[in-house]
mmCIF file of C-alpha atoms and ligand atoms in Angstrom:
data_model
loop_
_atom_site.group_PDB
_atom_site.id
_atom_site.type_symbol
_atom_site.label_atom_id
_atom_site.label_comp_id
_atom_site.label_asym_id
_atom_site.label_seq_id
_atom_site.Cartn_x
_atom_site.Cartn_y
_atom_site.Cartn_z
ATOM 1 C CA UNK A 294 -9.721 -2.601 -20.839
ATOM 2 C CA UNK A 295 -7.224 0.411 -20.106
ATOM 3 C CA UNK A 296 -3.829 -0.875 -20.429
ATOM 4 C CA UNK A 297 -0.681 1.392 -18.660
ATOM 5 C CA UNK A 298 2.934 0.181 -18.807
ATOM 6 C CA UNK A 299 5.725 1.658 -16.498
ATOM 7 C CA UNK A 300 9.518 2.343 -17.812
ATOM 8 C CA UNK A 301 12.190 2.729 -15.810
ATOM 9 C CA UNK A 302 16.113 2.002 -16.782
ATOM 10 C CA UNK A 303 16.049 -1.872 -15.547
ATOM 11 C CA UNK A 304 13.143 -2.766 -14.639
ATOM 12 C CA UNK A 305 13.797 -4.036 -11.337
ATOM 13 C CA UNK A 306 14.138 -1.032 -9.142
ATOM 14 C CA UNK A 307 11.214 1.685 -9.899
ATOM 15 C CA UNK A 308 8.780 0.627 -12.321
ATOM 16 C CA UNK A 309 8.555 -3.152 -10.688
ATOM 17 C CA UNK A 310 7.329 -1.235 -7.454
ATOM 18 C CA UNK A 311 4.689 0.904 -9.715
ATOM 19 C CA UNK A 312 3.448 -1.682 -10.908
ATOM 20 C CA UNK A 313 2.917 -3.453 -7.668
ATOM 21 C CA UNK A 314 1.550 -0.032 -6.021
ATOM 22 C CA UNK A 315 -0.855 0.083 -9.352
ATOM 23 C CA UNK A 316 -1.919 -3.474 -8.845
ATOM 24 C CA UNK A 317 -2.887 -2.696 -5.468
ATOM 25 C CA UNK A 318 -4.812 -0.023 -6.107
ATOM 26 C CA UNK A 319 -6.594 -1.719 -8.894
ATOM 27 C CA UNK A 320 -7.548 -4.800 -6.974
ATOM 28 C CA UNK A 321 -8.784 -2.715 -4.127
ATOM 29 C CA UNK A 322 -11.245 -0.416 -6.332
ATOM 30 C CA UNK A 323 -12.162 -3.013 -8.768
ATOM 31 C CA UNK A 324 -10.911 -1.095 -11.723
ATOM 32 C CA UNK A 325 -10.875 -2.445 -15.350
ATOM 33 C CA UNK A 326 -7.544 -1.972 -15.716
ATOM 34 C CA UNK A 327 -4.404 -3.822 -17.030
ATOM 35 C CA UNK A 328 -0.877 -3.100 -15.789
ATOM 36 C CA UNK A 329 2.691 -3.847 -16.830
ATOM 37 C CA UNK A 330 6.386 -2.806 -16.612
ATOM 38 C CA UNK A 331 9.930 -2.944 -18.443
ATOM 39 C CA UNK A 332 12.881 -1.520 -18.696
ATOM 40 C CA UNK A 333 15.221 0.467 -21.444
ATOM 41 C CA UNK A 334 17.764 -1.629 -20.797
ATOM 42 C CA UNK A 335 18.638 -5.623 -20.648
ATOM 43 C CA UNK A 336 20.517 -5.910 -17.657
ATOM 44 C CA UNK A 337 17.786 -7.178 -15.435
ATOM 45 C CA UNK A 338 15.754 -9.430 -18.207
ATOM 46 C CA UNK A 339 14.329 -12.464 -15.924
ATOM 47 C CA UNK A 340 15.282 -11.625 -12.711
ATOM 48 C CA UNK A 341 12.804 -10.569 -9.847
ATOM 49 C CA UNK A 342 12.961 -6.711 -8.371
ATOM 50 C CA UNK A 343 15.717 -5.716 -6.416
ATOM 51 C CA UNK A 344 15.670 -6.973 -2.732
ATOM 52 C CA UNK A 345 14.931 -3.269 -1.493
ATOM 53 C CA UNK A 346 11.885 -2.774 -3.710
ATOM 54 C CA UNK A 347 10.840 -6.231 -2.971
ATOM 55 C CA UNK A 348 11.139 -5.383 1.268
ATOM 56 C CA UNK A 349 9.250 -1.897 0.586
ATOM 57 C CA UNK A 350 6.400 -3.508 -0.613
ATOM 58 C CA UNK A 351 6.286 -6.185 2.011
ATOM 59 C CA UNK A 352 6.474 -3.483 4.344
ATOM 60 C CA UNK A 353 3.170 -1.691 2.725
ATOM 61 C CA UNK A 354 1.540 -4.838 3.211
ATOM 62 C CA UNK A 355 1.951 -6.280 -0.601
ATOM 63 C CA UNK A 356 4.320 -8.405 -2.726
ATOM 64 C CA UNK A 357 6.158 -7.850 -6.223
ATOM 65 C CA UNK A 358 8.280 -10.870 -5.973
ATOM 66 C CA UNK A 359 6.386 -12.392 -8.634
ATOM 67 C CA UNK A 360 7.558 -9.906 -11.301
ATOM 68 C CA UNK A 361 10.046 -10.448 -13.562
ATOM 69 C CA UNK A 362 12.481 -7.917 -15.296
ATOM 70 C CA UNK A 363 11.903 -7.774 -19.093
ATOM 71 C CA UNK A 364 13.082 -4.872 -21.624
ATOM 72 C CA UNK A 365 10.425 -2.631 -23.595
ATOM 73 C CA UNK A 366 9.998 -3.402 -27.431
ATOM 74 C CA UNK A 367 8.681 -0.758 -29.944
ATOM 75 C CA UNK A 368 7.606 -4.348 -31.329
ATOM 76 C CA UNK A 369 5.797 -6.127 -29.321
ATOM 77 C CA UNK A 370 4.449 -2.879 -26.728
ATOM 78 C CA UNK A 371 2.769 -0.340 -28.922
ATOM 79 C CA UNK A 372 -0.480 -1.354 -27.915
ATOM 80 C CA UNK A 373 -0.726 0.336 -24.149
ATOM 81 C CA UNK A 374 -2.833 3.343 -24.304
ATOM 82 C CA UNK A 375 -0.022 4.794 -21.739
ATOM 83 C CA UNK A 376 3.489 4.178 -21.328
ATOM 84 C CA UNK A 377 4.873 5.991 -18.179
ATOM 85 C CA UNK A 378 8.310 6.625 -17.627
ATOM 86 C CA UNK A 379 10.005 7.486 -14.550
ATOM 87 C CA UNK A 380 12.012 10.026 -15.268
ATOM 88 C CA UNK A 381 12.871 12.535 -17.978
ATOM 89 C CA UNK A 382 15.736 10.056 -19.559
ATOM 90 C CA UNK A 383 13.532 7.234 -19.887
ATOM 91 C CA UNK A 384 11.074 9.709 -21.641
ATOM 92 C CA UNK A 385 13.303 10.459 -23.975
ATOM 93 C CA UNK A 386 14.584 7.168 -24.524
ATOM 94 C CA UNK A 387 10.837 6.230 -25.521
ATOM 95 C CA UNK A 388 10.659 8.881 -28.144
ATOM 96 C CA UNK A 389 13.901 7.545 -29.605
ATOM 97 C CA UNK A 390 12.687 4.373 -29.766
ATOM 98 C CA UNK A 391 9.803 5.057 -31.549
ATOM 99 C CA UNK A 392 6.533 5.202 -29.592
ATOM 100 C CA UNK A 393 3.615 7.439 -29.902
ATOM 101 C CA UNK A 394 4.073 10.586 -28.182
ATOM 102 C CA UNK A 395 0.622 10.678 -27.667
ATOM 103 C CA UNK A 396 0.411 7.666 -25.381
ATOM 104 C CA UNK A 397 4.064 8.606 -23.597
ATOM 105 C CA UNK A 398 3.839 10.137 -19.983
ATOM 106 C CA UNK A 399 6.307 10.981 -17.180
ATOM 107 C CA UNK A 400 4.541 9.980 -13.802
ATOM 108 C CA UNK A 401 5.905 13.143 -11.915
ATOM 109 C CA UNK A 402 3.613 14.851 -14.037
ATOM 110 C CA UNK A 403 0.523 13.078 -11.807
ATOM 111 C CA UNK A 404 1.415 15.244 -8.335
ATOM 112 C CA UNK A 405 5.101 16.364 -8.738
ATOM 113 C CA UNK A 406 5.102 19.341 -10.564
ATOM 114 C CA UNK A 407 7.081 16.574 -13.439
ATOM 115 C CA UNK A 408 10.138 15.656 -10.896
ATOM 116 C CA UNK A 409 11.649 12.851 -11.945
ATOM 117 C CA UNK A 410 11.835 9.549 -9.841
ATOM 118 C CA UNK A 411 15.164 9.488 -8.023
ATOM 119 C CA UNK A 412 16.757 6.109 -9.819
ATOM 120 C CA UNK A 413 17.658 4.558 -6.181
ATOM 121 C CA UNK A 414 19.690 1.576 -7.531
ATOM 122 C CA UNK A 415 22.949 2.741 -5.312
ATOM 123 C CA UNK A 416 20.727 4.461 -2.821
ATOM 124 C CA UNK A 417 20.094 2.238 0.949
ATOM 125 C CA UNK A 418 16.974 1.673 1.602
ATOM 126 C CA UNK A 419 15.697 4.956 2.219
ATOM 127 C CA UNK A 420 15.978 5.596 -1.536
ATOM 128 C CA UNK A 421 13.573 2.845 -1.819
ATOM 129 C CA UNK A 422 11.122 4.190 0.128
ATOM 130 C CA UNK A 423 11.225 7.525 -0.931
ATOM 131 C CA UNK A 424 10.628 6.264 -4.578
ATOM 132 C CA UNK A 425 7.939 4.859 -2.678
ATOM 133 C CA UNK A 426 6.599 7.466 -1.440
ATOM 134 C CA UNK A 427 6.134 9.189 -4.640
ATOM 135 C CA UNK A 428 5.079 6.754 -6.551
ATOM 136 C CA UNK A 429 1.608 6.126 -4.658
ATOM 137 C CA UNK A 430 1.019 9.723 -4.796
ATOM 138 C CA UNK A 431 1.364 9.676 -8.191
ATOM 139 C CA UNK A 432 -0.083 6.534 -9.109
ATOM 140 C CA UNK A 433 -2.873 7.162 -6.941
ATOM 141 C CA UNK A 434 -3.529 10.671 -8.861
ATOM 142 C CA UNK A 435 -3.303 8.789 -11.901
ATOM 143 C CA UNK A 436 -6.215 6.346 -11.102
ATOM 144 C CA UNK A 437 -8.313 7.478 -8.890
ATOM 145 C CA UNK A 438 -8.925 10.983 -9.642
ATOM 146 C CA UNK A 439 -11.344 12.320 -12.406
HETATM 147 P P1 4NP B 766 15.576 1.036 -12.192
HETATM 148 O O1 4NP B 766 17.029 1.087 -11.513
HETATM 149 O O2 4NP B 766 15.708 1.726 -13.523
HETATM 150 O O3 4NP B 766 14.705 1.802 -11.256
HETATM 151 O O4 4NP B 766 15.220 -0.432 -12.310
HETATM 152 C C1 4NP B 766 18.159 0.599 -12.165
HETATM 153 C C2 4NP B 766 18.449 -0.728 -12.125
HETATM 154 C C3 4NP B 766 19.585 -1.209 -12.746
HETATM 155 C C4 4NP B 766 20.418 -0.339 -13.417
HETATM 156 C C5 4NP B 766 20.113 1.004 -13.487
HETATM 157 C C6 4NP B 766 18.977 1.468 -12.865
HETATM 158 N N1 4NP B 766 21.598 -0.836 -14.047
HETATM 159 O O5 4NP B 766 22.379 -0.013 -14.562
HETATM 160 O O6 4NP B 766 21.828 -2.042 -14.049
#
């Protein structure tokens, strides 16, 4: 089984939600795939998404409030065959820390022409549902198309 990983900075704002939007789209289209997230950082470790991410998803008809934050280990996560990362920071961070650049990927690259995923941690809500937004593009691009 494919296994994907998304990175964002804590792990409670972005890559929560992708994972969630992945899980969906997984479930839905029966595909043989296994999905994760974590952050850079250990802010977040153990606690569930932020309340914004968690509404978004509610809104679109799913829930993430069974995810927990964790932080990504060079240890204990080489084994995904890709490790997405929000943005262009987090991408970076991932090459410092070690993984394979072969398995490291920015998700704007999947629809966005490689924009980066607006970190919306002191954004209102809106933020939230713009990362949204282009996150299922993406993520949809990334597993459903050929
Ligand atoms: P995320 O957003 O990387 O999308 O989870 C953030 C969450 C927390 C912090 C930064 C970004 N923080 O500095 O605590």
């Amino acid at each position: 089984m494919k296994k994907i990983i998304f990175v964002c900075l804590g792990n409670i704002c972005r890559s929560p939600l992708a994972e969630g939007i992945a899980r969906e789209i997984i479930n839905k289209n029966n595909l043989s795939i296994s999905v994760d997230s974590a952050g850079i950082g250990d802010w977040h470790i153990d606690e569930p998404p932020h309340h914004y991410s968690r509404q978004v998803a509610k809104d679109n008809g799913f829930s993430i409030d069974d995810l927990r934050g964790r932080k990504i280990s060079i240890y204990g996560d080489s084994d995904f065959d890709m490790i997405i990362a929000m943005d262009s920071s987090n991408y970076e961070d991932l090459r410092a820390l070690g993984f394979d650049k072969d398995r490291i990927f920015k998700i704007g690259d999947f629809g966005l022409n490689g924009e980066d995923i607006p970190d919306p941690y002191y954004q209102g809500k809106d933020g939230f549902i713009k990362v949204y937004n282009m996150l299922k593009i993406t993520i949809e691009n990334l597993l459903l198309k050929k």
